[in-house]
CSV table of C-alpha atoms and ligand atoms in Angstrom, one decimal:
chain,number,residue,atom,x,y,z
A,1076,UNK,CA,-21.3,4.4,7.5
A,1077,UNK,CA,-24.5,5.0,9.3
A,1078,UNK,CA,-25.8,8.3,10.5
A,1079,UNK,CA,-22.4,9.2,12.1
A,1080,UNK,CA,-22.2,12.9,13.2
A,1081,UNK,CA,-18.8,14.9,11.8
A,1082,UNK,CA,-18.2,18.6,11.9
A,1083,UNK,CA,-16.1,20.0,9.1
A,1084,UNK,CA,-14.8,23.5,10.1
A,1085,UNK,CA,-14.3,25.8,6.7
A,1086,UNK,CA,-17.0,23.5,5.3
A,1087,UNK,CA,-18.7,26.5,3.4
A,1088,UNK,CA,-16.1,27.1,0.3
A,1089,UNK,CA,-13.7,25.3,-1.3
A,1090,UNK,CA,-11.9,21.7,-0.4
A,1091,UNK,CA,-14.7,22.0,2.5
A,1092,UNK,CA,-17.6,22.3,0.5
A,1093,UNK,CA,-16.9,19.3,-1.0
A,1094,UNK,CA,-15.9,17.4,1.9
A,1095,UNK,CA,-18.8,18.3,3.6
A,1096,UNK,CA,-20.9,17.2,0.1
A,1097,UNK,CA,-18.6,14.2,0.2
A,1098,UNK,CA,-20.0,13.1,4.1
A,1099,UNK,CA,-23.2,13.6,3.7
A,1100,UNK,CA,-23.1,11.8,0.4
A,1101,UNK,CA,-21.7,8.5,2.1
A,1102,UNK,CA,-24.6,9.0,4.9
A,1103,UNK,CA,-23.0,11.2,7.5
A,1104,UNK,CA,-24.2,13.9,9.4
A,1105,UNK,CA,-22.8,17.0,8.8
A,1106,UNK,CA,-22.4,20.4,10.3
A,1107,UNK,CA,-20.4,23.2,8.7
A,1108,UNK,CA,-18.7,25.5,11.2
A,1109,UNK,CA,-17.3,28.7,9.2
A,1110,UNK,CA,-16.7,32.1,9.8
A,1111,UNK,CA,-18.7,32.9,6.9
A,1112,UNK,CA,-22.4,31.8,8.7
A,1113,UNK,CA,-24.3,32.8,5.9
A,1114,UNK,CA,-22.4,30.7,3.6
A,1115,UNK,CA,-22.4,28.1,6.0
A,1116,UNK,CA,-26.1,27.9,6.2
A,1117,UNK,CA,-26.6,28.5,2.3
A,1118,UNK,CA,-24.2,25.2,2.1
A,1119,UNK,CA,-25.6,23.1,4.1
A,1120,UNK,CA,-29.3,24.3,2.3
A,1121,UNK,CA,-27.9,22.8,-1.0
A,1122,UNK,CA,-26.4,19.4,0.4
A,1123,UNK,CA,-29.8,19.2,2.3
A,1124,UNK,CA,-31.9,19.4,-1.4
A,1125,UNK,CA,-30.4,15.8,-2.4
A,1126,UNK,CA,-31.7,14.3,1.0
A,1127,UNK,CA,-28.4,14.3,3.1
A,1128,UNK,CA,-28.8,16.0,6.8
A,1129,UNK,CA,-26.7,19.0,7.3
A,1130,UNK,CA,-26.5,22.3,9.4
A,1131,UNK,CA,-24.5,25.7,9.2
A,1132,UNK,CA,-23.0,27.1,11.7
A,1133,UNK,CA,-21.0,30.7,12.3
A,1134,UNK,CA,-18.1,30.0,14.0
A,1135,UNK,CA,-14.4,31.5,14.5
A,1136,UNK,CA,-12.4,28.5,15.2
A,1137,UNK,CA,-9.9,31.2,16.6
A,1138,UNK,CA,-12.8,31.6,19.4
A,1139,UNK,CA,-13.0,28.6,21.9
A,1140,UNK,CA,-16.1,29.9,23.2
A,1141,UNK,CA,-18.1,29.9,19.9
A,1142,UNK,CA,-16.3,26.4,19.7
A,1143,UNK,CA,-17.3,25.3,22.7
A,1144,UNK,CA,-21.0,26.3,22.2
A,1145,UNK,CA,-21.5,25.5,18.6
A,1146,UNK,CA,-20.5,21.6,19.5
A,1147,UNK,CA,-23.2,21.8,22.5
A,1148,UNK,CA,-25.5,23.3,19.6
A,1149,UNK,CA,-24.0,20.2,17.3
A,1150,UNK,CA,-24.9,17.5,20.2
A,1151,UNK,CA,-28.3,18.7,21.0
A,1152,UNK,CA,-29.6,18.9,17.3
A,1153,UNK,CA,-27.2,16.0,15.8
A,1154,UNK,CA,-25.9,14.0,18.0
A,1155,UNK,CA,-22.4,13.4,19.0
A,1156,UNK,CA,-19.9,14.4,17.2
A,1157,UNK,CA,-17.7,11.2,15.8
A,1158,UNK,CA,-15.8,12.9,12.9
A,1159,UNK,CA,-13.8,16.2,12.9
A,1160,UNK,CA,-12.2,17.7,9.8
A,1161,UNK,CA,-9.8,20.7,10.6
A,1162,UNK,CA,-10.1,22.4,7.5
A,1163,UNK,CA,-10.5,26.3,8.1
A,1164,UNK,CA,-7.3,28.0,7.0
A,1165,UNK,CA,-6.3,31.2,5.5
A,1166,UNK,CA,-2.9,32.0,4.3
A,1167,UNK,CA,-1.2,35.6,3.9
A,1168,UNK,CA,1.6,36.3,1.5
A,1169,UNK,CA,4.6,38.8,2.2
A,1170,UNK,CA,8.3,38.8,2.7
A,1171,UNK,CA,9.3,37.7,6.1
A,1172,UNK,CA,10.7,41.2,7.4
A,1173,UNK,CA,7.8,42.7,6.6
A,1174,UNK,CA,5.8,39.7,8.5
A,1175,UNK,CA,4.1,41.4,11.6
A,1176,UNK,CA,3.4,40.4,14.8
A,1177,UNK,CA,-0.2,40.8,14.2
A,1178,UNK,CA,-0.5,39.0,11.4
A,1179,UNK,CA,1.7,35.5,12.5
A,1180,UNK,CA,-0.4,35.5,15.3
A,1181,UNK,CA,-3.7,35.4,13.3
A,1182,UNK,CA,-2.6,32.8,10.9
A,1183,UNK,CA,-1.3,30.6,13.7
A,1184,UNK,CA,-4.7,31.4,15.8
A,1185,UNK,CA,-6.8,29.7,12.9
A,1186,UNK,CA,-4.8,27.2,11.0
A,1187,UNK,CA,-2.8,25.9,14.1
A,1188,UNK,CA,-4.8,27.3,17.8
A,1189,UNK,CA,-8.6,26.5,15.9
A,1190,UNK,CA,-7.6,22.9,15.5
A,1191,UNK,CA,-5.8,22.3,18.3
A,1192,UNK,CA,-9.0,23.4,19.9
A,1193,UNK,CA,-11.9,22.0,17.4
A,1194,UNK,CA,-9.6,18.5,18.6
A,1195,UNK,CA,-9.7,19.7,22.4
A,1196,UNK,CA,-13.7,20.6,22.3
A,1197,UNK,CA,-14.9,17.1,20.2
A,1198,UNK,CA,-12.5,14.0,21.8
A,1199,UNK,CA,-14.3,13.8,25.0
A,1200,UNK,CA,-17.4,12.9,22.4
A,1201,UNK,CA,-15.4,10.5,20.7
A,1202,UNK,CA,-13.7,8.7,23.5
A,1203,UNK,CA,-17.3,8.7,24.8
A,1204,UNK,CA,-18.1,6.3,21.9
A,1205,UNK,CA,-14.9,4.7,22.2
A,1206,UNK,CA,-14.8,5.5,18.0
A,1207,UNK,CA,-13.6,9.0,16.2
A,1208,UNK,CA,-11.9,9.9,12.9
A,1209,UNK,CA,-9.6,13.2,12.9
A,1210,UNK,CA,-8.8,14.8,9.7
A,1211,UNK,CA,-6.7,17.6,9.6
A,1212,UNK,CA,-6.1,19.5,6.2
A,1213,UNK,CA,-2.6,20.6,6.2
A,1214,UNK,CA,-0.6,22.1,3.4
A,1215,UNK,CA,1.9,20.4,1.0
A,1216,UNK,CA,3.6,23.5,1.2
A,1217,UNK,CA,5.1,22.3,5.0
A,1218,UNK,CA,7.1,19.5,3.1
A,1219,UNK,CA,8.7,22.1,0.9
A,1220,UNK,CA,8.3,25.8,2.2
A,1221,UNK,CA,6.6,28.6,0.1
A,1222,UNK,CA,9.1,31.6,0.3
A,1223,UNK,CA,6.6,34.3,1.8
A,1224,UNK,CA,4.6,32.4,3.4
A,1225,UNK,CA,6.6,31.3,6.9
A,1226,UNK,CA,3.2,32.1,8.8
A,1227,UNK,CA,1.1,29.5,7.0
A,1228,UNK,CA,3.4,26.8,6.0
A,1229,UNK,CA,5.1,27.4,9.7
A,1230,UNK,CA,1.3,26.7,11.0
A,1231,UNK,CA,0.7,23.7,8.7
A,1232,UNK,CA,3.2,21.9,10.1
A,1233,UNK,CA,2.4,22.5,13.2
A,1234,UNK,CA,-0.6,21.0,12.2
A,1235,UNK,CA,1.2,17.6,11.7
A,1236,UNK,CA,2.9,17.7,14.8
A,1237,UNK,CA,-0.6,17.6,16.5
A,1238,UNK,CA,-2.2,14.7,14.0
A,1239,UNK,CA,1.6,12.8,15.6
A,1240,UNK,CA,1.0,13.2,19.6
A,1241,UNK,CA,-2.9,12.7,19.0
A,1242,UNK,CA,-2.4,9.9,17.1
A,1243,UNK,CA,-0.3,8.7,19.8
A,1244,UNK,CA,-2.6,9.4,22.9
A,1245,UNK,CA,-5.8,8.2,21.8
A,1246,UNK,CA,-4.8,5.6,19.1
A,1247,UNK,CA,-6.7,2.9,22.0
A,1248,UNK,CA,-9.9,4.5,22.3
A,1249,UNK,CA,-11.3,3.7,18.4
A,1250,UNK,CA,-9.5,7.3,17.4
A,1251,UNK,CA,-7.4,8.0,14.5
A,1252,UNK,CA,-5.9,10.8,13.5
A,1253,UNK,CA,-4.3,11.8,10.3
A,1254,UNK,CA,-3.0,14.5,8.0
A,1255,UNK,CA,-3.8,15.3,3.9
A,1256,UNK,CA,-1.3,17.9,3.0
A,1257,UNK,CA,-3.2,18.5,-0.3
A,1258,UNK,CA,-0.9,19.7,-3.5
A,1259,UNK,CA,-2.4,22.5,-5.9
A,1260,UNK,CA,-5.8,22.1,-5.2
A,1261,UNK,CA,-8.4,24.9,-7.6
A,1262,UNK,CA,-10.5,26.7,-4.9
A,1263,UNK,CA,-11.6,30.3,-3.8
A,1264,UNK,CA,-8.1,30.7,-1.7
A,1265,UNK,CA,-5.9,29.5,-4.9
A,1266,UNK,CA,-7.5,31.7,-7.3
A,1267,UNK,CA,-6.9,34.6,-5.1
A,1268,UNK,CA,-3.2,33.3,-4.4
A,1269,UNK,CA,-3.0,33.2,-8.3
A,1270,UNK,CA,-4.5,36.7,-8.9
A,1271,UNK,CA,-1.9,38.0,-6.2
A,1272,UNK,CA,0.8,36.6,-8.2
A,1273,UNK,CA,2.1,34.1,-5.4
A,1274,UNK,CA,1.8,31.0,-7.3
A,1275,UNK,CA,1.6,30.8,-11.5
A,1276,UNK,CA,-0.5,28.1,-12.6
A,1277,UNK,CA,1.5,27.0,-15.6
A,1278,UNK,CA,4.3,26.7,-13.5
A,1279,UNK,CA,2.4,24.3,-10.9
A,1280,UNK,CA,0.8,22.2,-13.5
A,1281,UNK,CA,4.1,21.5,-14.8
A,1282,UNK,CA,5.6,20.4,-12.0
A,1283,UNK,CA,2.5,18.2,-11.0
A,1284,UNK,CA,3.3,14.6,-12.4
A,1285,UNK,CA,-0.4,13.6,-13.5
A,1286,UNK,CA,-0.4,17.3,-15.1
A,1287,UNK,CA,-3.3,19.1,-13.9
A,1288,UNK,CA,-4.0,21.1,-11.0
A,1289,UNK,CA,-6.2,18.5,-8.2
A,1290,UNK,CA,-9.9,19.5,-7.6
A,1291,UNK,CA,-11.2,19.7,-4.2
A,1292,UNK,CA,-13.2,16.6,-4.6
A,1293,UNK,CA,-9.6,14.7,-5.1
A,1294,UNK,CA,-9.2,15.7,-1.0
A,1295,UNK,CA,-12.8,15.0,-0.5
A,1296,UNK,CA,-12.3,11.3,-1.8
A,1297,UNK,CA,-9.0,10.8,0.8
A,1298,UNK,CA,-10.6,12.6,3.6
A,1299,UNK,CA,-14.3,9.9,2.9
A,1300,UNK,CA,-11.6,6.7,3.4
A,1301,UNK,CA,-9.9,8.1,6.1
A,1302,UNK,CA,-13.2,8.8,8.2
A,1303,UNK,CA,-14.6,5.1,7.3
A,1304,UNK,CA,-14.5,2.1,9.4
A,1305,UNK,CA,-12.1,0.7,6.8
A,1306,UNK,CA,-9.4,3.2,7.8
A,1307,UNK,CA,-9.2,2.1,11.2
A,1308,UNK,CA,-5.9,0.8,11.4
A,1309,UNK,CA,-4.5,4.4,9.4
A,1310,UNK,CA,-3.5,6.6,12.2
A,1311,UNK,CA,-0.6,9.1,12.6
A,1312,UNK,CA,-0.5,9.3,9.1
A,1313,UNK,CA,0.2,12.0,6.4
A,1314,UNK,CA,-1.4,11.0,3.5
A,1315,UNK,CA,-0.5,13.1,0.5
A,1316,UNK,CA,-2.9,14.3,-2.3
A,1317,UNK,CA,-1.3,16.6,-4.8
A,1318,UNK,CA,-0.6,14.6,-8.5
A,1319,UNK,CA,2.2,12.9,-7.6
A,1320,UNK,CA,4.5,16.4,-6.4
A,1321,UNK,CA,7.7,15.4,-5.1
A,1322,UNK,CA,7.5,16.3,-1.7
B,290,LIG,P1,-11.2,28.5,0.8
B,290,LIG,O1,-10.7,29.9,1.1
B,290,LIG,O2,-11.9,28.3,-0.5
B,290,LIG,O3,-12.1,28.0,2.0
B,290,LIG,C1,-11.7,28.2,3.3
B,290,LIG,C2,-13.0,28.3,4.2
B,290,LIG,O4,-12.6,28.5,5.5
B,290,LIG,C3,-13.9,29.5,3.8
B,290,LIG,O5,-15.2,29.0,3.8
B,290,LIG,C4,-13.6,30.4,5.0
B,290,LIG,O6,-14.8,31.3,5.2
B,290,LIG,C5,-13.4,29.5,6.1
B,290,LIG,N1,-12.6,30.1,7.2
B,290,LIG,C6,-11.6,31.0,7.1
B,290,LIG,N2,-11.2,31.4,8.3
B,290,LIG,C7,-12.0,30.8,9.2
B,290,LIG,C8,-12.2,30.8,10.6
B,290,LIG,N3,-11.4,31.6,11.4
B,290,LIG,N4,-13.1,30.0,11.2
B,290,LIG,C9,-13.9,29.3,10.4
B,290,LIG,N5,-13.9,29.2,9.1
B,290,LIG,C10,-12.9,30.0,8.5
B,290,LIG,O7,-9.9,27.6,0.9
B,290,LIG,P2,-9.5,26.2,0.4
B,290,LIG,O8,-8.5,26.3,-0.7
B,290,LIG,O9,-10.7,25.3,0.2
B,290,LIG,O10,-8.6,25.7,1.7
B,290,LIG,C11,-9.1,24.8,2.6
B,290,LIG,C12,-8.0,24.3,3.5
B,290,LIG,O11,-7.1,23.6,2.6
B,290,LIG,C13,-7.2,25.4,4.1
B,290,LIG,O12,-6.8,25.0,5.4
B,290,LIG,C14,-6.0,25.5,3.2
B,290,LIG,O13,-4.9,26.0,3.9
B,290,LIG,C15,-5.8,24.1,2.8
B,290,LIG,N6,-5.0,24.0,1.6
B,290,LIG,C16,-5.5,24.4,0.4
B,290,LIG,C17,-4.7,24.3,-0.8
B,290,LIG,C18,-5.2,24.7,-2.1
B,290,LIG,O14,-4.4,24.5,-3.1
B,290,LIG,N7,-6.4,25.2,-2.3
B,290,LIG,C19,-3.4,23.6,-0.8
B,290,LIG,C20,-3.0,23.2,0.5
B,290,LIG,C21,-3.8,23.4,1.7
C-alpha cells in the first residue's frame, strides 16, 4: 500500500496503538484521533522514530465538531483520508436497574454516535477517490451478551448494523466496510475490567480454544488485510478475532 492516508480513532492505547503501529508499518499514513491528546501525540512521536508518518490528534468522537475539524486538520497536513478505523470505545459495568440514563447515553454517544459520525465526516473523501476501507472494532461480547454490560454490548452491535447498511450503500464506489468483534484481547480497558472483577482471566483463557488471551497485535494483523487492496472484495463482513471462542 502506498502512502494511503487512514485515521484510527482510540489509536493512543491499546488494540489502537497497535493498529495505528501496524499502518504505518505497512506504509500508511496515520493520524490518531483520541480523547487523550497528549497520548495521542506522544504515540504518534514513537511510530514516527522508525520512519513511518504519523500525527496526534485530541478529539471526542462524541463531538462532531472536533470531528469535523480534526479531518479538515487531517486533509490539509496528510491528505485525504482513505482508511477509517472506528476503534474508540469505553465500556461501563453495573446491573441493568442500576443503569442510568446518563450513563447509556454516554456509552452509546462514543461507541455507536462517534462512528456513525467518524463514517459520516470521512466518506465524502473516499467516494472522492472512488476507494476506502472501513474498519469498525466491535466487541465479541454482541454475539453473546456480557450480563452488566447492556450499554456496551447493546452499542457494539449497533456497531454491526452500521458496517451492514454501509456495506450496502457504498459497496460501488471502491468502499468496504467490515466488522472485527475481537475476543479477550490484553489491553489498558481489560486490565481494568479484570481489576473490577467483571471478567476472571483464568476463566477466559479457558474457554478460548487456542488457550491464551489474544494480544492487540492479533486485531492489528486482521484490521492490516482488511484495509489492503487484497480485501477488496471483503465487505459487509464480521470477521471474528478471539482464539477460536464459540460465538
Ligand atoms: P483502551 O482503553 O486500551 O483504549 C481505548 C482508547 O480509546 C484510549 O486511548 C482512549 O483514550 C480512547 N478513547 C476513549 N474514549 C474516547 C473518545 N470519546 N474519543 C476518542 N478516543 C477515546 O481499550 P482497548 O481494549 O484497546 O479497546 C479498543 C476497542 O476495542 C474498544 O472499542 C473496545 O470496546 C474494543 N474491544 C476490546 C476488547 C478487549 O478485550 N480489550 C474486546 C472487545 C472489544
Amino acid at each position: 500500500m502506498t502512502s494511503r492516508t487512514a485515521i484510527v480513532t482510540g489509536g493512543a492505547s491499546g488494540i489502537g496503538l497497535a493498529i495505528s503501529r501496524r499502518l504505518v508499518g505497512d506504509g500508511t499514513v496515520v493520524a490518531i484521533f483520541d480523547v487523550d491528546g497528549g497520548a495521542a501525540r506522544d504515540a504518534a512521536t514513537e511510530i514516527c522514530t522508525d520512519g513511518g508518518k504519523a500525527i496526534g490528534l485530541a478529539v471526542d468522537v462524541a463531538d462532531r465538531t472536533a470531528i469535523d475539524a480534526a479531518v479538515t486538520e487531517v486533509r490539509s497536513t496528510l491528505g485525504p483520508p482513505a482508511i477509517l478505523v472506528n476503534n474508540a470505545g469505553i465500556t461501563v459495568a453495573g446491573p441493568f436497574l442500576e443503569l442510568t440514563a446518563e450513563t447509556w447515553n454516554r456509552v452509546l454517544a462514543v461507541n455507536l454516535t462517534g462512528t456513525f459520525d467518524c463514517c459520516q465526516a470521512v466518506l465524502p473523501d473516499m467516494v472522492e477517490q472512488n476507494w476506502g476501507r472501513i474498519v469498525n472494532i466491535s466487541s465479541s461480547s454482541m454475539h453473546s451478551g456480557v450480563p452488566g454490560m447492556a450499554a456496551y454490548v447493546t452499542s457494539k452491535a449497533g456497531m454491526v448494523g452500521l458496517t451492514k447498511v454501509l456495506a450496502l450503500e457504498f459497496g460501488r464506489r471502491g468502499i468496504t466496510v467490515n466488522t472485527i468483534p475481537p475476543g479477550f484481547i490484553e489491553t489498558p480497558m481489560m486490565r481494568d475490567s479484570l481489576s473490577k472483577g467483571v471478567f476472571d482471566m483464568d476463566l477466559q483463557v479457558a474457554k478460548t480454544p487456542v488457550g491464551r488471551v489474544g494480544r492487540p497485535e492479533d486485531i492489528a494483523a486482521t484490521c492490516s488485510f482488511l484495509v489492503s487492496e487484497e480485501a477488496a472484495y471483503i465487505t459487509g463482513q464480521i470477521i471474528g478475532v478471539n482464539g477460536g471462542r464459540n460465538t
